[in-house]
Short mmCIF file of C-alpha atoms in Angstrom, two decimals:
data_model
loop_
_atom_site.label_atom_id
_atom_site.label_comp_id
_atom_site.label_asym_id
_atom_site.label_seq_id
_atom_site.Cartn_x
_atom_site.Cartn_y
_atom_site.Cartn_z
CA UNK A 226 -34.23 -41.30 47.41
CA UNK A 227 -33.73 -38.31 49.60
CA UNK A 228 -32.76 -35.69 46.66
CA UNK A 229 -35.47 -37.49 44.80
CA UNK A 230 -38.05 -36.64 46.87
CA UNK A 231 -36.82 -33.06 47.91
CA UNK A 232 -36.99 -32.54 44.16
CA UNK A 233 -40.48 -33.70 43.68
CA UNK A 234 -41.59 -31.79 46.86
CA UNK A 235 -40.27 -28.92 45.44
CA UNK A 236 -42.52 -29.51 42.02
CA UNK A 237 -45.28 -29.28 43.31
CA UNK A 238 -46.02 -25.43 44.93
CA UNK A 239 -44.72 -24.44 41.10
CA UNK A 240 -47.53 -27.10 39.28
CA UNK A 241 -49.69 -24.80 42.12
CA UNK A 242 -48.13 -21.62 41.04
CA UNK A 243 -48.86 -22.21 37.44
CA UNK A 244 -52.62 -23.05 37.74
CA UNK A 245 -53.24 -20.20 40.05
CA UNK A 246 -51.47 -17.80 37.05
CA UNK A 247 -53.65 -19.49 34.57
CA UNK A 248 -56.64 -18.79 36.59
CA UNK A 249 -56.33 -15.09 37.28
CA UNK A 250 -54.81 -13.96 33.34
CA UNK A 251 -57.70 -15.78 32.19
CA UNK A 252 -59.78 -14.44 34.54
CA UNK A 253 -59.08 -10.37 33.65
CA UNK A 254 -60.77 -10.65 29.61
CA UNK A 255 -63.98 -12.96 31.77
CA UNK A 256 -64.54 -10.26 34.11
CA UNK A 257 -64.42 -7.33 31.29
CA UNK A 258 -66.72 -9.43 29.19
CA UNK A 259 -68.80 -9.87 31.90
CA UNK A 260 -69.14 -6.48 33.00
CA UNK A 261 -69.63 -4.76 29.36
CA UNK A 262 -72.19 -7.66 28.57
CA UNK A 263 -73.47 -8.24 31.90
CA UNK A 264 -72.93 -5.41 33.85
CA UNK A 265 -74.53 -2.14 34.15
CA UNK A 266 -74.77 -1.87 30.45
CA UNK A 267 -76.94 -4.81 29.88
CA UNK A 268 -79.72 -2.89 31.02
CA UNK A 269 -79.77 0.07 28.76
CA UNK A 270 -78.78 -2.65 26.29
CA UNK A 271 -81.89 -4.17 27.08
CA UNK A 272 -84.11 -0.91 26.80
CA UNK A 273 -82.46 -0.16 24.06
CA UNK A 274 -83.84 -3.22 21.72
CA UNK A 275 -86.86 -2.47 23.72
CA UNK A 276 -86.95 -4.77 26.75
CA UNK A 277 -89.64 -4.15 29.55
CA UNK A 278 -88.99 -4.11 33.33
CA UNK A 279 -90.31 -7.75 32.86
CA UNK A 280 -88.36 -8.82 29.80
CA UNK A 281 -85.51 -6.97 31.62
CA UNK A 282 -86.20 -9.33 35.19
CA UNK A 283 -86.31 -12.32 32.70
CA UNK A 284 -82.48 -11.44 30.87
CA UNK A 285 -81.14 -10.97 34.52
CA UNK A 286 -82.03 -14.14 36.24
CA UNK A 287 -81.07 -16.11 33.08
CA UNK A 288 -77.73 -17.11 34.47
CA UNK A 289 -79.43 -18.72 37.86
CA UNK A 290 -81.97 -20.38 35.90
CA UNK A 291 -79.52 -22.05 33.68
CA UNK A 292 -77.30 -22.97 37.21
CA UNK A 293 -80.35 -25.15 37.80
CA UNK A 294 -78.91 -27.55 34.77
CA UNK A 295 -75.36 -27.95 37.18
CA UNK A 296 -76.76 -31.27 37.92
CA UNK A 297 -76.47 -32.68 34.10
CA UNK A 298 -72.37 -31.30 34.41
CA UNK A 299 -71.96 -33.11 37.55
CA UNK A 300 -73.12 -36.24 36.26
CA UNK A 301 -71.24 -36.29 32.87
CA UNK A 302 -67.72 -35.43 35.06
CA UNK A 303 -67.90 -38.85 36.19
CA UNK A 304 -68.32 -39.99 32.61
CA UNK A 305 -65.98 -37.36 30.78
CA UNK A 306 -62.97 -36.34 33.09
CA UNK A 307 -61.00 -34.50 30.99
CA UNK A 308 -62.15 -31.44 32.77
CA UNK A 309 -60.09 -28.58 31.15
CA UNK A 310 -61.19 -29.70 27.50
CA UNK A 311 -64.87 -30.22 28.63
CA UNK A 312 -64.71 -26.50 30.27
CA UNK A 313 -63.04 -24.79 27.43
CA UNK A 314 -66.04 -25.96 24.77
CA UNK A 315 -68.77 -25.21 26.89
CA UNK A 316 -67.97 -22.06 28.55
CA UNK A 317 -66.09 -21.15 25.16
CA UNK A 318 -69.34 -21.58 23.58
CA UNK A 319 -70.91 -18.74 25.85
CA UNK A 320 -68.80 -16.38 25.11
CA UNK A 321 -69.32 -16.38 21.34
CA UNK A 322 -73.12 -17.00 21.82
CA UNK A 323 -73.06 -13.74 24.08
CA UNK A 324 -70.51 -12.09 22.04
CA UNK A 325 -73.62 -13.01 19.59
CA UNK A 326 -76.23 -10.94 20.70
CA UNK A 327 -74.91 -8.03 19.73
CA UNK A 328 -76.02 -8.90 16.41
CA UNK A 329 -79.61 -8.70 16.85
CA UNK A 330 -80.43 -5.31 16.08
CA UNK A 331 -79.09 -7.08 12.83
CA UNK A 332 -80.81 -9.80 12.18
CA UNK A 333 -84.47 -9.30 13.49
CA UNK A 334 -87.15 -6.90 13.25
CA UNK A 335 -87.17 -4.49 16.78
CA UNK A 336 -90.30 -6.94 17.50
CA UNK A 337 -88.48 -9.94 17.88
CA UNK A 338 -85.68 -8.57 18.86
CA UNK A 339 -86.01 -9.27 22.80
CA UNK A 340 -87.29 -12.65 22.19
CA UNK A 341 -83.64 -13.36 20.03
CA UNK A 342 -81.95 -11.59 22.78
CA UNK A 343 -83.33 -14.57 25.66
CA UNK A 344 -83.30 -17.55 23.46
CA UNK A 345 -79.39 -17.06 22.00
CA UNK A 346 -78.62 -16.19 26.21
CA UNK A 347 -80.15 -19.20 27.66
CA UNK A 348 -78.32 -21.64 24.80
CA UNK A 349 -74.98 -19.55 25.95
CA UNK A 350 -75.58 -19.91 29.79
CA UNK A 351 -76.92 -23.22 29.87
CA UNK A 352 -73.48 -24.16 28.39
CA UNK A 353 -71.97 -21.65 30.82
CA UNK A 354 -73.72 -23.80 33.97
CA UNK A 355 -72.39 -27.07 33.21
CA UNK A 356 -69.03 -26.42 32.48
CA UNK A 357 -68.64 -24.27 34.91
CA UNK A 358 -69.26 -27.66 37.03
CA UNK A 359 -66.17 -28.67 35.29
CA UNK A 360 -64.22 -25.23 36.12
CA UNK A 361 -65.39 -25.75 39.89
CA UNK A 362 -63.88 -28.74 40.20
CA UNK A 363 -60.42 -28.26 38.39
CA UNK A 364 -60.12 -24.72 40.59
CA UNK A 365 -60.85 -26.80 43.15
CA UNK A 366 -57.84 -29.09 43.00
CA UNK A 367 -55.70 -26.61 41.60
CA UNK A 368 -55.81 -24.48 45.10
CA UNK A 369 -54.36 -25.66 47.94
CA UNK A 370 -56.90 -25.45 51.01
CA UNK A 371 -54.54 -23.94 53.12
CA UNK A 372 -54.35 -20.58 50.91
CA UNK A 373 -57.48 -20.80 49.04
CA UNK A 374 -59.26 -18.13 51.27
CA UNK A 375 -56.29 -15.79 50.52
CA UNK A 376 -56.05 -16.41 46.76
CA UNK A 377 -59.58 -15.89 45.62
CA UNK A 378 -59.12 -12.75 47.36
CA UNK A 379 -56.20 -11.49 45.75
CA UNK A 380 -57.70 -13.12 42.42
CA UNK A 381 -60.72 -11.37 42.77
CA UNK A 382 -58.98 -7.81 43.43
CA UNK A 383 -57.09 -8.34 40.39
CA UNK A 384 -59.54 -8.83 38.67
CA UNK A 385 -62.21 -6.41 39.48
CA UNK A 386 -59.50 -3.66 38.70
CA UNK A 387 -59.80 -4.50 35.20
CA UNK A 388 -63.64 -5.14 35.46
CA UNK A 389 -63.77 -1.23 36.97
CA UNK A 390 -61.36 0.22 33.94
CA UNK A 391 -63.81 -1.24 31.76
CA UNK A 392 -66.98 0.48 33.48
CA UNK A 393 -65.44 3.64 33.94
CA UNK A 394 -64.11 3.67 30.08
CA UNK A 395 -67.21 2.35 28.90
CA UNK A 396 -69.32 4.91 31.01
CA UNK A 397 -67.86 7.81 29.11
CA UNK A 398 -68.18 6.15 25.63
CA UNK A 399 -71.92 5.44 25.66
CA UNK A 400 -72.83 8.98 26.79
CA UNK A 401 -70.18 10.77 24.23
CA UNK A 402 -71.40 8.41 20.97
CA UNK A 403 -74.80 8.08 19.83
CA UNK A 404 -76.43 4.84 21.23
CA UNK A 405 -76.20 2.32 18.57
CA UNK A 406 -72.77 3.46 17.72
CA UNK A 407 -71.92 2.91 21.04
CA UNK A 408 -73.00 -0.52 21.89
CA UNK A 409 -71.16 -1.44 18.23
CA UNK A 410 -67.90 -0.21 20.22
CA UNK A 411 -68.45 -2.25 23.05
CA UNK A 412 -69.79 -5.61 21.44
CA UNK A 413 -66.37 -5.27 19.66
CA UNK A 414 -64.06 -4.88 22.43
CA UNK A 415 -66.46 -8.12 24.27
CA UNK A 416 -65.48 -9.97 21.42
CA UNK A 417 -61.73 -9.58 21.45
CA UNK A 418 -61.88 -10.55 25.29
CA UNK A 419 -63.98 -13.64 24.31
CA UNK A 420 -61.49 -14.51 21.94
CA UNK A 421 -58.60 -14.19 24.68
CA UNK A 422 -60.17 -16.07 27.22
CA UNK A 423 -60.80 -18.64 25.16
CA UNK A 424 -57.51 -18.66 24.35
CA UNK A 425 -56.28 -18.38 28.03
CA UNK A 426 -58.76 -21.63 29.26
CA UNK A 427 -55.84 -23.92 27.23
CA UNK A 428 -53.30 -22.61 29.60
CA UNK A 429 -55.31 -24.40 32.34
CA UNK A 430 -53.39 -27.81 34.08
CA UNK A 431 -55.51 -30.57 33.55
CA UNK A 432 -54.64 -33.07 36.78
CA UNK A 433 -56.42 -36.22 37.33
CA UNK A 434 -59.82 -36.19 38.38
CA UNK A 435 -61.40 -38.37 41.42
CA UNK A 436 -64.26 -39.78 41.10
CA UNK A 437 -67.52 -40.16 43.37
CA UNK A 438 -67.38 -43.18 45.62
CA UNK A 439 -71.26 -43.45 45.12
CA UNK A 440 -73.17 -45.90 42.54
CA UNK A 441 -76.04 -44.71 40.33
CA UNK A 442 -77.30 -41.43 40.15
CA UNK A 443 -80.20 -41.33 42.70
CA UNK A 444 -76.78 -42.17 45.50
CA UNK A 445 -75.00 -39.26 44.25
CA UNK A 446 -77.99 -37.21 44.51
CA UNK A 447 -78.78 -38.27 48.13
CA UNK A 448 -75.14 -37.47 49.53
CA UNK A 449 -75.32 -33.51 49.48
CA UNK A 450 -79.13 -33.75 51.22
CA UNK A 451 -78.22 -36.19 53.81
CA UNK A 452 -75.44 -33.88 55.73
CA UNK A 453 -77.98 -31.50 57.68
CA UNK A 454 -75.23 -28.56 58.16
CA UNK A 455 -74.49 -28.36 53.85
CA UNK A 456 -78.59 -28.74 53.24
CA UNK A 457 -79.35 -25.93 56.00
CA UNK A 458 -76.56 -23.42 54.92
CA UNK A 459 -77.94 -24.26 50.94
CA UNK A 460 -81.89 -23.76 51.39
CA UNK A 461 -80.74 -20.60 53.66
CA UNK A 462 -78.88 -18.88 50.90
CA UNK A 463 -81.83 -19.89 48.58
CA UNK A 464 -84.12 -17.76 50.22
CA UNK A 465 -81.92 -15.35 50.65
CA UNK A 466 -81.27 -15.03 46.88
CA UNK A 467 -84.92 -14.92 46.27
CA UNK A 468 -85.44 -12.13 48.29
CA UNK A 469 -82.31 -10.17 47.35
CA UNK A 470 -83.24 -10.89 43.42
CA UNK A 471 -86.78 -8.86 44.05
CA UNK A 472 -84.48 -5.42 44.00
CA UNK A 473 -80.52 -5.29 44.32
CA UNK A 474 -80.57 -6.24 39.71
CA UNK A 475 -83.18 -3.62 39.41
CA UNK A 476 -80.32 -0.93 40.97
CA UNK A 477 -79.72 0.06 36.96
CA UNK A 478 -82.90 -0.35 36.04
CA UNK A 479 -83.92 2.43 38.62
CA UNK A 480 -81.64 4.32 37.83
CA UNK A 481 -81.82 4.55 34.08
CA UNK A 482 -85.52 4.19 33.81
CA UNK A 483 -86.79 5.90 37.06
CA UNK A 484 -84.53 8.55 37.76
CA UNK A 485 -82.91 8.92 33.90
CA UNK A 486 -79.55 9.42 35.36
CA UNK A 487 -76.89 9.06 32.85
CA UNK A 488 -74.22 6.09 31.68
CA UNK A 489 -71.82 8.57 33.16
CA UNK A 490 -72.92 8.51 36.52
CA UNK A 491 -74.07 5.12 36.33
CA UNK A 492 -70.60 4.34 35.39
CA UNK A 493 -69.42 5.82 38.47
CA UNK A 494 -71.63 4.15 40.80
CA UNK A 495 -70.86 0.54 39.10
CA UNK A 496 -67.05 1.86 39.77
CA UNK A 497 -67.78 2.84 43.33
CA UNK A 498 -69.77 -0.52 43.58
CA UNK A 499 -66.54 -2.88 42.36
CA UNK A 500 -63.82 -0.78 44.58
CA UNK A 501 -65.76 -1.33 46.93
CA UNK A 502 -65.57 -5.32 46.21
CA UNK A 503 -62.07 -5.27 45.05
CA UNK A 504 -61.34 -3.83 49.01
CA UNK A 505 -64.10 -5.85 50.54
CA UNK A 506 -62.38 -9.55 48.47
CA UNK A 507 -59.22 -8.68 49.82
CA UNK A 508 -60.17 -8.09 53.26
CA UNK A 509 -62.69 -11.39 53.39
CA UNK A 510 -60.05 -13.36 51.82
CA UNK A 511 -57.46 -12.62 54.77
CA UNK A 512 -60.37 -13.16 57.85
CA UNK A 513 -61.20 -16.62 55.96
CA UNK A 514 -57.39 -17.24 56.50
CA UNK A 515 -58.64 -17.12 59.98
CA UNK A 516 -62.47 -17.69 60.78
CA UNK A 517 -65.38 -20.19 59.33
CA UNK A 518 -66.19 -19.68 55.97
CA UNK A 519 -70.23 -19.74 57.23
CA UNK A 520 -69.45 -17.29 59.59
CA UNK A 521 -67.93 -15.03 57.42
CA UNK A 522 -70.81 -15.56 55.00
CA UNK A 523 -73.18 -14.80 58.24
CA UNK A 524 -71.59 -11.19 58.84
CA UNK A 525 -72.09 -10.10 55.14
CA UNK A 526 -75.59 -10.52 55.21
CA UNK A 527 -76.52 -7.14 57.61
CA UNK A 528 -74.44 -5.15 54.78
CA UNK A 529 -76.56 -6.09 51.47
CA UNK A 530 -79.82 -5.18 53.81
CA UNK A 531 -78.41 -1.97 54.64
CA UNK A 532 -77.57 -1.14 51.06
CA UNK A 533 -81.15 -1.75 50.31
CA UNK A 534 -82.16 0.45 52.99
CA UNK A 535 -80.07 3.30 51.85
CA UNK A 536 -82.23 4.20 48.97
CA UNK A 537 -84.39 5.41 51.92
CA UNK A 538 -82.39 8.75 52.10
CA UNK A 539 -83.31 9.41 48.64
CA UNK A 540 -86.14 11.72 50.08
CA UNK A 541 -83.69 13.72 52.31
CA UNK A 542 -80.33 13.63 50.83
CA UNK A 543 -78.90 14.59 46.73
CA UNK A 544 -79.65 11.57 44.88
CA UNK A 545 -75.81 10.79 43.65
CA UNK A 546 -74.64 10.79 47.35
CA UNK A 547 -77.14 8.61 48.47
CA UNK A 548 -76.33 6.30 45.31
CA UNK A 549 -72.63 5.70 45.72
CA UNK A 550 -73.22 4.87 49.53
CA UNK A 551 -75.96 2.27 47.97
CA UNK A 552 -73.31 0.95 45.73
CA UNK A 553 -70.47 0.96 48.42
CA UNK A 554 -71.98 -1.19 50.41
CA UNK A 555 -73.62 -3.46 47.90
CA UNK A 556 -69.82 -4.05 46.46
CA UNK A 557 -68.62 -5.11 50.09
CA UNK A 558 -71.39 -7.42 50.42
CA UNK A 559 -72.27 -9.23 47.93
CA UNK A 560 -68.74 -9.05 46.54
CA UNK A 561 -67.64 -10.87 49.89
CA UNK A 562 -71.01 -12.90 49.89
CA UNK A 563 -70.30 -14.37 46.30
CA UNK A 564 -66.98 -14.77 47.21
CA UNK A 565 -67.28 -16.72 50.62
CA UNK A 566 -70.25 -18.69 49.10
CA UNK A 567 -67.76 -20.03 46.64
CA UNK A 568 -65.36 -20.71 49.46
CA UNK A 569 -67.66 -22.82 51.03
CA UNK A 570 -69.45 -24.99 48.37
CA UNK A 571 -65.57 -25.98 47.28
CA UNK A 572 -64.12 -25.84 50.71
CA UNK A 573 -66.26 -27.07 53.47
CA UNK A 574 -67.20 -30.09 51.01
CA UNK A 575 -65.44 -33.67 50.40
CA UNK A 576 -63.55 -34.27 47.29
CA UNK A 577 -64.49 -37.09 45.15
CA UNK A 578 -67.96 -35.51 45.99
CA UNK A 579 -67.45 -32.26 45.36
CA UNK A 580 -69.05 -32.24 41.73
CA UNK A 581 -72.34 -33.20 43.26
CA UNK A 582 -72.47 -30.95 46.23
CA UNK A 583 -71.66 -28.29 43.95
CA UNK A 584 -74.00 -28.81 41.08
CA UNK A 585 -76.70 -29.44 43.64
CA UNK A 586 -76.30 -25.92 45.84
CA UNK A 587 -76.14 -23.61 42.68
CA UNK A 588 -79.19 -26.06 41.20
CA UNK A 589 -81.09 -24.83 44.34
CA UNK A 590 -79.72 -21.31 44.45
CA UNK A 591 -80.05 -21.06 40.69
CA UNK A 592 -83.60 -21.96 41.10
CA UNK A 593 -84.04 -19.23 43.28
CA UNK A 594 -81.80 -16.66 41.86
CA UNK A 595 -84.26 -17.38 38.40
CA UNK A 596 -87.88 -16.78 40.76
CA UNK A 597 -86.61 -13.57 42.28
CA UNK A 598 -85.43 -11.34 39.52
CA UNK A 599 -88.89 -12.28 37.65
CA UNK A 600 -90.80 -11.79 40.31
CA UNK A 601 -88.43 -8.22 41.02
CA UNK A 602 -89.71 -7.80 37.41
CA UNK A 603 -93.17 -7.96 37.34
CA UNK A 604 -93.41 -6.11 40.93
CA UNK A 605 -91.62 -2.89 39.18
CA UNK A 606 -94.18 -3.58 35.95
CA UNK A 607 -97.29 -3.52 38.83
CA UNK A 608 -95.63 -0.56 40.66
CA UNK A 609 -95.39 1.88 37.36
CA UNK A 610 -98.63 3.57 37.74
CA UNK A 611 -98.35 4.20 41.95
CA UNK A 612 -96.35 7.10 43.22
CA UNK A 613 -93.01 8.12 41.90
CA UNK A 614 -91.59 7.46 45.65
CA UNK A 615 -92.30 3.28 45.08
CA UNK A 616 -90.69 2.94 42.06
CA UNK A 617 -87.74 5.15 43.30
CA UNK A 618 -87.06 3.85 46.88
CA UNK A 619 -90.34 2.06 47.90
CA UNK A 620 -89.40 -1.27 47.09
CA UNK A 621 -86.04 -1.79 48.04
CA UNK A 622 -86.57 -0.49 51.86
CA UNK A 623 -89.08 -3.07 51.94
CA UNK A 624 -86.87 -5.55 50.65
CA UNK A 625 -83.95 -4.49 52.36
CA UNK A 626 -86.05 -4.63 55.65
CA UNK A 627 -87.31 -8.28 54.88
CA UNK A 628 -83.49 -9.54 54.28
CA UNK A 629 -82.03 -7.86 58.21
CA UNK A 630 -84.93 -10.01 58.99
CA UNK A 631 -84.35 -12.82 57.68
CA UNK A 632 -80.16 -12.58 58.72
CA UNK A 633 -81.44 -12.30 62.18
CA UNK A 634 -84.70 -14.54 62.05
CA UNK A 635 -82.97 -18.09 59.88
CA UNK A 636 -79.62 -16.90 59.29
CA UNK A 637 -78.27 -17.31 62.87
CA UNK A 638 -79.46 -20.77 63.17
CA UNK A 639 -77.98 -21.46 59.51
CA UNK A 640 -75.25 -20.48 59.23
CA UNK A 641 -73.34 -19.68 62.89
CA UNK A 642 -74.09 -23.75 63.79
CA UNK A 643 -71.30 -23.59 66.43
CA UNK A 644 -71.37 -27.91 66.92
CA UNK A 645 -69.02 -27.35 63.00
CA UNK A 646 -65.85 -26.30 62.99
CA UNK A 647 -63.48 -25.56 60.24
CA UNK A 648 -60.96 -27.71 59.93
CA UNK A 649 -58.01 -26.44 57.87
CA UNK A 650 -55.77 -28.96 58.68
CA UNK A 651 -58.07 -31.28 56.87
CA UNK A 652 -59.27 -29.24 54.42
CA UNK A 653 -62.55 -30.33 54.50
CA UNK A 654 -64.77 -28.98 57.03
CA UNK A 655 -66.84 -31.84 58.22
CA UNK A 656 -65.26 -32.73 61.45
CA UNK A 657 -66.95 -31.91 64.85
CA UNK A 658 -65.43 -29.45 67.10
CA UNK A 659 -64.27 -31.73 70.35
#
């Protein structure tokens, strides 16, 4: 038995090894796609078919409102397990609805053309949202604890440097070619990646899945409200994303629409931006190797207020140096926010619950990541007649000044709850410190 079991030991870290590959080659074509679709191109994209700053809110916070739907994946994963088929349809499906909407210019007149643009995106995210329930919980299982702090930020890196070839490439393109020629380029090269990834989600392991220890729906419902730590971290980062949503997606817009700066400098900034997270993944992945996950999530907060708060030097400094500090520190903050957010929801959470827990935070967070970009939206539609100094800077000072507020104000009492500990050992995070 001795050989036996050193063999099947040894198994193990490579069925680990494996997954992780799978994870991060399909994760290179997901992040281009997302960035040429969903990225800084989106927007003039967007204008382009003829999108207000409204319609343009509404196409951004798409992706949180259809989070809010989470719920419906985490109940069907205790019906249908098979989590690596269930992911690959759904999120398979938006990619080739998104790849989609590239044919609008097309199909309808330029009057309906915004309206096609939102409908075929929500049917694509809202397939997006629950298998990414699915894809949560697979990853989940697939990392051990002890390294998963590490991984996503070496994961992340990796990918981003593919997400910022894209951005940089694609910068140059869409200023050299005339617009619609351009976008044709692009939705082409999305589609090959969709095509890839697609084909890169069957590489996935599919291990067995555990199921919740609750009964009935309304149980599973109750478990993620009833631990006081999880509920206060979750309606914290709620309002934070509701308050962040009123400017940090409206960065492009300002910048195309306000200042009419160029896809080549835009491009640059959107590089800056995801160097800037590539650096700041790595470097949050090796302190959550050593400290809290919430605590880490805590100290990122102060850096997406200051980025707001930069656009304040617009007045006294050249605009481009004053935008690539913007986007420098947006990229280390919310790139290490998202990141450590992730960490947590899958980390700090128990496993035959985790489906719940999960689909419940991004429900909530979704909900508010949908209410901010709108109401972001119709604030810059309100703002267009006042001076040229609120469009420009006005409105993400105040916002930026609202969120140190709120870090300092909630966020302390949130999220740096020093009764919890994180136990690594365990995996888990819900033991007391003694």
């Amino acid at each position: 038995m001795g050989p036996f079991r050193r063999r099947l030991r040894g198994r193990k870290p490579s069925t680990y090894r494996n997954g992780m590959l799978a994870a991060t080659f399909e994760g290179i074509p997901a992040i281009i796609l997302f960035q040429l679709l969903g990225g800084p191109f989106l927007t003039g994209y967007l204008l382009y078919l003829g999108a207000s700053s409204f319609q343009i809110g509404i196409v951004l916070a798409i992706p949180s409102m259809a989070n809010m739907l989470q719920i419906v994946g985490a109940l069907l994963i205790q019906r249908f397990t098979n989590r690596k088929l269930a992911f690959a349809l759904l999120c398979g499906l938006h990619r080739i609805l998104w790849v989609l909407t590239g044919a609008v210019p097309f199909v309808f007149p330029r009057e309906f053309g915004v309206a096609a643009y939102i409908a075929v995106c929500v049917l694509g995210f809202v397939g997006q949202a629950i298998g990414s329930v699915f894809w949560t919980s697979l990853i989940a299982d697939m990392v051990p604890a002890r390294v998963r702090g590490r991984y996503f930020g070496i994961r992340n890196t990796i990918l981003w440097a593919g997400g910022c070839l894209a951005i940089l490439v694609f910068g140059q393109l869409l200023d050299r070619l005339p617009e619609p020629r351009g976008f044709h380029v692009l939705y082409a090269v999305a589609a090959v990646c969709a095509v890839l990834d697609i084909v890169f989600f069957l590489r996935y392991p599919n291990p067995p899945f555990e199921k919740s220890g609750q009964t009935g729906m309304g149980a599973m419902l109750a478990v993620p409200f009833r631990h006081k730590p999880f509920r206060k971290a979750m309606l914290f980062i709620s309002l934070w994303l509701f308050v962040q949503g009123i400017s940090v997606p409206f960065f492009n817009y300002v910048m195309l629409d306000v200042m009419h700066i160029g896809y080549r400098w835009i491009s640059v900034a959107t590089m800056t931006q995801n160097v800037a997270m590539m650096a700041g993944y790595y470097m949050w992945g090796n302190l959550n190797a050593k400290y809290a996950t919430k605590t880490l999530l805590f100290w990122t907060l102060p850096v997406i207020a200051a980025s707001c708060m930069t656009w304040g030097l617009l007045p006294m400094l050249p605009d481009i140096p004053v935008l690539l500090a913007v986007h420098l520190l947006i990229g280390i903050g919310v790139g290490g926010f998202n990141q450590l957010m992730f960490n947590y929801v899958v980390g700090d959470t128990p496993k035959g619950e985790r489906p719940m827990f999960v689909a419940v935070f991004y429900a909530m967070t979704g909900l508010a990541g949908f209410l901010g970009p709108t109401l972001g939206g119709s604030v810059y539609k309100w703002i267009a007649d006042m001076p040229h100094g609120v469009q420009l800077f006005g409105v993400s000072v105040t916002v930026g000044v609202v969120l140190l507020a709120v870090a300092l104000g909630i966020g302390t009492n949130a999220l740096l709850d020093r009764k919890m500990t994180f136990r690594r050992s365990r995996g888990t995070g819900w033991g007391k410190s003694g």
